[in-house]
CSV table of C-alpha atoms in Angstrom, one decimal:
chain,number,residue,atom,x,y,z
A,1,MET,CA,-197.3,-10.4,-35.0
A,2,ASN,CA,-196.9,-6.9,-34.0
A,3,LEU,CA,-198.8,-3.5,-34.8
A,4,LYS,CA,-196.3,-2.6,-37.5
A,5,GLU,CA,-196.8,-5.9,-39.3
A,6,LEU,CA,-200.5,-5.6,-39.2
A,7,THR,CA,-200.7,-2.0,-40.3
A,8,THR,CA,-198.4,-3.0,-43.3
A,9,LEU,CA,-200.8,-5.7,-44.2
A,10,LEU,CA,-203.8,-3.2,-43.8
A,11,ARG,CA,-202.1,-0.8,-46.2
A,12,GLU,CA,-201.2,-3.6,-48.7
A,13,CYS,CA,-204.6,-5.3,-48.8
A,14,ALA,CA,-207.0,-2.4,-48.2
A,15,GLY,CA,-205.1,0.8,-48.8
A,16,VAL,CA,-205.4,3.7,-46.3
A,17,GLY,CA,-208.1,6.2,-46.0
A,18,GLU,CA,-207.5,9.9,-46.5
A,19,GLY,CA,-206.6,11.6,-43.1
A,20,ILE,CA,-205.7,8.4,-41.5
A,21,ASP,CA,-202.2,7.9,-39.9
A,22,LEU,CA,-201.6,4.2,-39.3
A,23,ASP,CA,-198.2,5.1,-37.9
A,24,GLY,CA,-199.8,7.0,-35.0
A,25,ASP,CA,-201.4,5.4,-31.8
A,26,VAL,CA,-204.0,3.3,-33.5
A,27,LEU,CA,-203.9,0.2,-31.2
A,28,ASP,CA,-207.3,1.0,-29.6
A,29,VAL,CA,-208.9,2.8,-32.5
A,30,PRO,CA,-211.9,0.9,-34.0
A,31,PHE,CA,-211.3,-0.4,-37.4
A,32,ASP,CA,-214.4,1.5,-38.6
A,33,ASP,CA,-212.7,4.8,-37.5
A,34,LEU,CA,-209.6,3.8,-39.4
A,35,GLY,CA,-211.7,3.3,-42.6
A,36,TYR,CA,-211.7,-0.5,-42.6
A,37,ASP,CA,-215.0,-2.4,-43.0
A,38,SER,CA,-215.6,-6.0,-42.2
A,39,LEU,CA,-214.7,-7.0,-45.8
A,40,ALA,CA,-211.2,-5.3,-45.4
A,41,ILE,CA,-210.6,-7.1,-42.2
A,42,LEU,CA,-211.6,-10.4,-43.7
A,43,GLN,CA,-209.1,-9.8,-46.5
A,44,VAL,CA,-206.3,-9.1,-44.2
A,45,THR,CA,-207.0,-11.9,-41.9
A,46,GLY,CA,-207.1,-14.3,-45.0
A,47,VAL,CA,-203.5,-13.1,-45.8
A,48,ILE,CA,-202.5,-13.6,-42.3
A,49,GLU,CA,-204.0,-17.1,-42.2
A,50,ARG,CA,-202.2,-18.0,-45.5
A,51,ASP,CA,-198.8,-16.5,-44.5
A,52,TYR,CA,-198.7,-17.8,-40.9
A,53,GLN,CA,-200.6,-21.1,-41.6
A,54,ILE,CA,-203.1,-20.5,-38.9
A,55,GLN,CA,-206.9,-20.6,-38.8
A,56,LEU,CA,-209.0,-17.8,-37.1
A,57,SER,CA,-212.6,-18.4,-36.7
A,58,ASP,CA,-215.2,-16.1,-38.3
A,59,ASP,CA,-216.4,-15.4,-34.7
A,60,THR,CA,-213.0,-14.1,-33.8
A,61,VAL,CA,-212.7,-11.9,-36.8
A,62,ALA,CA,-216.0,-10.4,-36.2
A,63,GLU,CA,-215.2,-9.7,-32.6
A,64,ALA,CA,-211.9,-8.0,-33.4
A,65,SER,CA,-213.0,-4.4,-33.4
A,66,THR,CA,-209.5,-2.8,-32.9
A,67,PRO,CA,-206.0,-3.6,-33.9
A,68,ARG,CA,-205.2,-4.5,-30.3
A,69,VAL,CA,-208.1,-7.2,-30.1
A,70,LEU,CA,-207.0,-8.7,-33.5
A,71,LEU,CA,-203.5,-8.8,-32.6
A,72,GLU,CA,-204.4,-10.7,-29.4
A,73,PHE,CA,-206.4,-13.2,-31.2
A,74,ILE,CA,-203.7,-13.8,-33.9
A,75,ASN,CA,-200.8,-14.0,-31.3
A,76,GLU,CA,-202.9,-16.5,-29.2
A,77,CYS,CA,-203.5,-18.5,-32.3
A,78,LEU,CA,-199.8,-18.4,-33.2
A,79,SER,CA,-198.8,-19.4,-29.7
A,80,SER,CA,-201.3,-22.3,-29.7
A,81,THR,CA,-199.9,-23.5,-33.1
A,82,ALA,CA,-196.4,-23.4,-31.9
A,83,THR,CA,-197.1,-25.1,-28.7
A,84,ALA,CA,-198.8,-27.9,-30.6
A,85,ALA,CA,-196.1,-28.5,-33.0
């Protein structure tokens, strides 16, 4: 998964706050600064888990404070799943 895919899901699941540019350099911007609370991130990760058939732990989701960290967790899980298959 890449940043573009993640920001598309953020827009679809939780919208975009006024004055927020998800097309900019947001990889290391905290989700709080982007206008997304923990509920919004849980909603997005739920869609990712369903669509990619992976399971992210609640601790992992709680630790993902920026898009970069969340993408690292997601891609690590996708890689592990592909290796196990």
